[in-house]
Amino acid sequence: MANVYPRTFSHIGISVPDLEAAVKFYTEVLGWYQIMKPTDIEEDGSAIAEMCTDVFGEGWGSFRIAHLSTGDRVGVELFQFKNQQNPEDNFEYWKTGVFHFCVQDPDVEGLAEKIVAAGGKKRLEKPRYYYPGEKPYRMIYMEDPFGNILEIYSHSYELIYSAGAY
């Protein structure tokens, strides 16, 4: 049997309706940095196109992509597909798949206000405490300006959950 060990998180792909606006939001509001500018990818037989056909199937045509990185070096691929759909409520937590991602900032309230000022919205009126009156661990669910769900934690995932059951 192979050794089992915790793998590191490499990157996540996020679909957005406006690639330039998403790059601006994620770099200016979350402080992520751009490592590859917005680029057009065409179904043209190139090596990248062949890989995309293997993933998306034939007939995907084209899309736009930009690459960002977080402060802890996790990659973020932003995709804008030509047939992009932007549902009014993108919070389908009951469906299999990723329904949110989380960032960490000790100033949960401040980052939440920056997100709102940039066109996002709060999914909770105010941050909630995991251990009210006992520990300062708090969180809030938000939406980016494109309807993607993100959460903000005040402390690390390990610190919050290693404290025991809530």
mmCIF file of C-alpha atoms in Angstrom:
data_model
loop_
_atom_site.group_PDB
_atom_site.id
_atom_site.type_symbol
_atom_site.label_atom_id
_atom_site.label_comp_id
_atom_site.label_asym_id
_atom_site.label_seq_id
_atom_site.Cartn_x
_atom_site.Cartn_y
_atom_site.Cartn_z
ATOM 1 C CA MET A 1 0.000 0.000 0.000
ATOM 2 C CA ALA A 2 1.273 3.457 -0.920
ATOM 3 C CA ASN A 3 2.093 5.990 1.757
ATOM 4 C CA VAL A 4 -0.792 8.275 2.569
ATOM 5 C CA TYR A 5 0.044 11.858 3.429
ATOM 6 C CA PRO A 6 -1.794 15.180 3.190
ATOM 7 C CA ARG A 7 -1.366 16.738 -0.238
ATOM 8 C CA THR A 8 -1.052 20.491 -0.576
ATOM 9 C CA PHE A 9 -3.700 22.506 -2.367
ATOM 10 C CA SER A 10 -2.420 23.672 -5.768
ATOM 11 C CA HIS A 11 -5.188 25.755 -7.351
ATOM 12 C CA ILE A 12 -8.883 26.277 -7.926
ATOM 13 C CA GLY A 13 -10.720 27.274 -11.114
ATOM 14 C CA ILE A 14 -13.487 29.880 -10.891
ATOM 15 C CA SER A 15 -15.865 30.771 -13.734
ATOM 16 C CA VAL A 16 -16.724 34.447 -14.085
ATOM 17 C CA PRO A 17 -18.762 36.446 -16.623
ATOM 18 C CA ASP A 18 -16.176 39.254 -17.003
ATOM 19 C CA LEU A 19 -12.517 38.258 -16.777
ATOM 20 C CA GLU A 20 -11.044 41.765 -16.500
ATOM 21 C CA ALA A 21 -13.523 42.740 -13.785
ATOM 22 C CA ALA A 22 -12.732 39.531 -11.878
ATOM 23 C CA VAL A 23 -8.964 40.104 -12.094
ATOM 24 C CA LYS A 24 -9.521 43.648 -10.812
ATOM 25 C CA PHE A 25 -11.741 42.449 -7.936
ATOM 26 C CA TYR A 26 -9.498 39.618 -6.776
ATOM 27 C CA THR A 27 -6.273 41.632 -7.014
ATOM 28 C CA GLU A 28 -7.587 44.889 -5.529
ATOM 29 C CA VAL A 29 -9.977 43.520 -2.881
ATOM 30 C CA LEU A 30 -8.390 40.213 -1.847
ATOM 31 C CA GLY A 31 -4.825 41.235 -2.649
ATOM 32 C CA TRP A 32 -4.097 38.236 -4.837
ATOM 33 C CA TYR A 33 -1.511 38.875 -7.503
ATOM 34 C CA GLN A 34 -1.646 38.219 -11.213
ATOM 35 C CA ILE A 35 0.842 35.684 -12.543
ATOM 36 C CA MET A 36 -0.581 35.423 -16.081
ATOM 37 C CA LYS A 37 -2.569 38.185 -17.759
ATOM 38 C CA PRO A 38 -5.928 37.467 -19.405
ATOM 39 C CA THR A 39 -5.335 35.219 -22.404
ATOM 40 C CA ASP A 40 -7.555 33.868 -25.176
ATOM 41 C CA ILE A 41 -7.506 30.099 -25.706
ATOM 42 C CA GLU A 42 -8.879 28.800 -29.014
ATOM 43 C CA GLU A 43 -9.876 25.290 -30.075
ATOM 44 C CA ASP A 44 -7.127 25.326 -32.704
ATOM 45 C CA GLY A 45 -5.280 22.004 -32.327
ATOM 46 C CA SER A 46 -2.502 23.442 -30.132
ATOM 47 C CA ALA A 47 -1.271 21.451 -27.131
ATOM 48 C CA ILE A 48 -3.359 23.524 -24.686
ATOM 49 C CA ALA A 49 -6.409 23.189 -26.965
ATOM 50 C CA GLU A 50 -6.011 19.404 -27.119
ATOM 51 C CA MET A 51 -5.866 19.240 -23.313
ATOM 52 C CA CYS A 52 -8.987 21.423 -23.079
ATOM 53 C CA THR A 53 -10.814 19.183 -25.586
ATOM 54 C CA ASP A 54 -9.947 16.179 -23.408
ATOM 55 C CA VAL A 55 -11.515 17.991 -20.432
ATOM 56 C CA PHE A 56 -14.442 19.912 -22.005
ATOM 57 C CA GLY A 57 -15.206 17.694 -25.022
ATOM 58 C CA GLU A 58 -15.189 18.810 -28.647
ATOM 59 C CA GLY A 59 -16.820 22.055 -29.701
ATOM 60 C CA TRP A 60 -15.865 24.268 -26.752
ATOM 61 C CA GLY A 61 -14.629 26.885 -29.218
ATOM 62 C CA SER A 62 -12.766 29.375 -27.081
ATOM 63 C CA PHE A 63 -12.471 30.855 -23.621
ATOM 64 C CA ARG A 64 -10.467 33.446 -21.755
ATOM 65 C CA ILE A 65 -8.270 32.665 -18.748
ATOM 66 C CA ALA A 66 -6.089 34.507 -16.236
ATOM 67 C CA HIS A 67 -3.944 33.088 -13.454
ATOM 68 C CA LEU A 68 -3.620 34.611 -9.973
ATOM 69 C CA SER A 69 -1.953 33.488 -6.767
ATOM 70 C CA THR A 70 -2.907 33.925 -3.127
ATOM 71 C CA GLY A 71 -0.614 34.990 -0.298
ATOM 72 C CA ASP A 72 0.031 31.345 0.565
ATOM 73 C CA ARG A 73 0.807 30.458 -3.071
ATOM 74 C CA VAL A 74 -2.461 28.728 -3.944
ATOM 75 C CA GLY A 75 -3.243 29.282 -7.615
ATOM 76 C CA VAL A 76 -6.526 30.715 -8.863
ATOM 77 C CA GLU A 77 -7.546 30.174 -12.476
ATOM 78 C CA LEU A 78 -10.241 32.587 -13.604
ATOM 79 C CA PHE A 79 -12.220 31.379 -16.635
ATOM 80 C CA GLN A 80 -14.608 33.302 -18.860
ATOM 81 C CA PHE A 81 -16.427 30.969 -21.260
ATOM 82 C CA LYS A 82 -18.307 32.304 -24.271
ATOM 83 C CA ASN A 83 -21.493 30.515 -23.167
ATOM 84 C CA GLN A 84 -21.077 31.729 -19.572
ATOM 85 C CA GLN A 85 -24.242 31.607 -17.492
ATOM 86 C CA ASN A 86 -24.577 33.884 -14.484
ATOM 87 C CA PRO A 87 -27.591 32.686 -12.447
ATOM 88 C CA GLU A 88 -29.225 35.197 -10.133
ATOM 89 C CA ASP A 89 -28.582 32.888 -7.156
ATOM 90 C CA ASN A 90 -25.471 30.742 -7.578
ATOM 91 C CA PHE A 91 -25.706 29.168 -4.109
ATOM 92 C CA GLU A 92 -26.656 25.572 -4.900
ATOM 93 C CA TYR A 93 -25.083 23.997 -1.836
ATOM 94 C CA TRP A 94 -27.227 20.872 -2.130
ATOM 95 C CA LYS A 95 -25.627 19.889 -5.447
ATOM 96 C CA THR A 96 -22.462 17.832 -5.584
ATOM 97 C CA GLY A 97 -19.409 20.009 -6.169
ATOM 98 C CA VAL A 98 -17.649 22.999 -4.716
ATOM 99 C CA PHE A 99 -20.140 25.572 -3.447
ATOM 100 C CA HIS A 100 -17.750 28.044 -1.821
ATOM 101 C CA PHE A 101 -14.156 28.846 -1.060
ATOM 102 C CA CYS A 102 -12.771 30.546 2.021
ATOM 103 C CA VAL A 103 -10.133 33.197 2.654
ATOM 104 C CA GLN A 104 -8.627 34.154 5.985
ATOM 105 C CA ASP A 105 -8.323 37.701 7.310
ATOM 106 C CA PRO A 106 -8.194 38.785 10.959
ATOM 107 C CA ASP A 107 -10.311 41.811 9.950
ATOM 108 C CA VAL A 108 -13.384 39.850 8.839
ATOM 109 C CA GLU A 109 -15.614 42.915 9.070
ATOM 110 C CA GLY A 110 -13.230 45.150 7.115
ATOM 111 C CA LEU A 111 -12.804 42.673 4.264
ATOM 112 C CA ALA A 112 -16.560 42.081 4.156
ATOM 113 C CA GLU A 113 -17.117 45.834 3.731
ATOM 114 C CA LYS A 114 -14.466 46.000 0.968
ATOM 115 C CA ILE A 115 -16.244 43.180 -0.866
ATOM 116 C CA VAL A 116 -19.590 44.983 -0.592
ATOM 117 C CA ALA A 117 -18.024 48.276 -1.751
ATOM 118 C CA ALA A 118 -16.622 46.451 -4.793
ATOM 119 C CA GLY A 119 -20.047 45.115 -5.814
ATOM 120 C CA GLY A 120 -20.257 41.911 -3.800
ATOM 121 C CA LYS A 121 -22.759 41.208 -1.047
ATOM 122 C CA LYS A 122 -23.110 39.691 2.388
ATOM 123 C CA ARG A 123 -24.959 36.387 2.737
ATOM 124 C CA LEU A 124 -24.997 36.904 6.510
ATOM 125 C CA GLU A 125 -25.905 40.244 8.079
ATOM 126 C CA LYS A 126 -22.835 40.172 10.312
ATOM 127 C CA PRO A 127 -20.008 37.768 11.211
ATOM 128 C CA ARG A 128 -20.877 34.813 13.409
ATOM 129 C CA TYR A 129 -18.768 33.499 16.267
ATOM 130 C CA TYR A 130 -17.899 29.812 16.483
ATOM 131 C CA TYR A 131 -17.500 29.908 20.279
ATOM 132 C CA PRO A 132 -19.407 33.034 21.399
ATOM 133 C CA GLY A 133 -17.973 34.627 24.528
ATOM 134 C CA GLU A 134 -15.185 32.057 24.638
ATOM 135 C CA LYS A 135 -12.948 32.482 21.558
ATOM 136 C CA PRO A 136 -12.621 35.234 18.944
ATOM 137 C CA TYR A 137 -13.095 32.856 15.972
ATOM 138 C CA ARG A 138 -15.587 34.315 13.512
ATOM 139 C CA MET A 139 -16.762 33.896 9.938
ATOM 140 C CA ILE A 140 -19.097 35.364 7.359
ATOM 141 C CA TYR A 141 -20.443 34.143 4.025
ATOM 142 C CA MET A 142 -20.188 36.588 1.119
ATOM 143 C CA GLU A 143 -20.637 36.720 -2.646
ATOM 144 C CA ASP A 144 -18.137 38.202 -5.038
ATOM 145 C CA PRO A 145 -19.589 40.631 -7.621
ATOM 146 C CA PHE A 146 -20.128 37.666 -9.989
ATOM 147 C CA GLY A 147 -22.213 35.487 -7.653
ATOM 148 C CA ASN A 148 -19.436 33.130 -6.502
ATOM 149 C CA ILE A 149 -19.744 32.273 -2.820
ATOM 150 C CA LEU A 150 -16.791 33.002 -0.595
ATOM 151 C CA GLU A 151 -16.390 32.787 3.133
ATOM 152 C CA ILE A 152 -14.068 34.770 5.376
ATOM 153 C CA TYR A 153 -12.494 33.193 8.468
ATOM 154 C CA SER A 154 -10.778 35.232 11.162
ATOM 155 C CA HIS A 155 -8.396 32.407 12.090
ATOM 156 C CA SER A 156 -6.932 29.328 10.441
ATOM 157 C CA TYR A 157 -9.118 26.354 9.606
ATOM 158 C CA GLU A 158 -6.994 24.086 11.827
ATOM 159 C CA LEU A 159 -7.154 26.449 14.811
ATOM 160 C CA ILE A 160 -10.935 26.841 14.598
ATOM 161 C CA TYR A 161 -11.752 23.150 14.258
ATOM 162 C CA SER A 162 -9.080 21.739 16.554
ATOM 163 C CA ALA A 163 -10.847 23.516 19.421
ATOM 164 C CA GLY A 164 -13.451 20.764 19.435
ATOM 165 C CA ALA A 165 -17.121 20.503 18.593
ATOM 166 C CA TYR A 166 -19.145 23.649 18.264
#
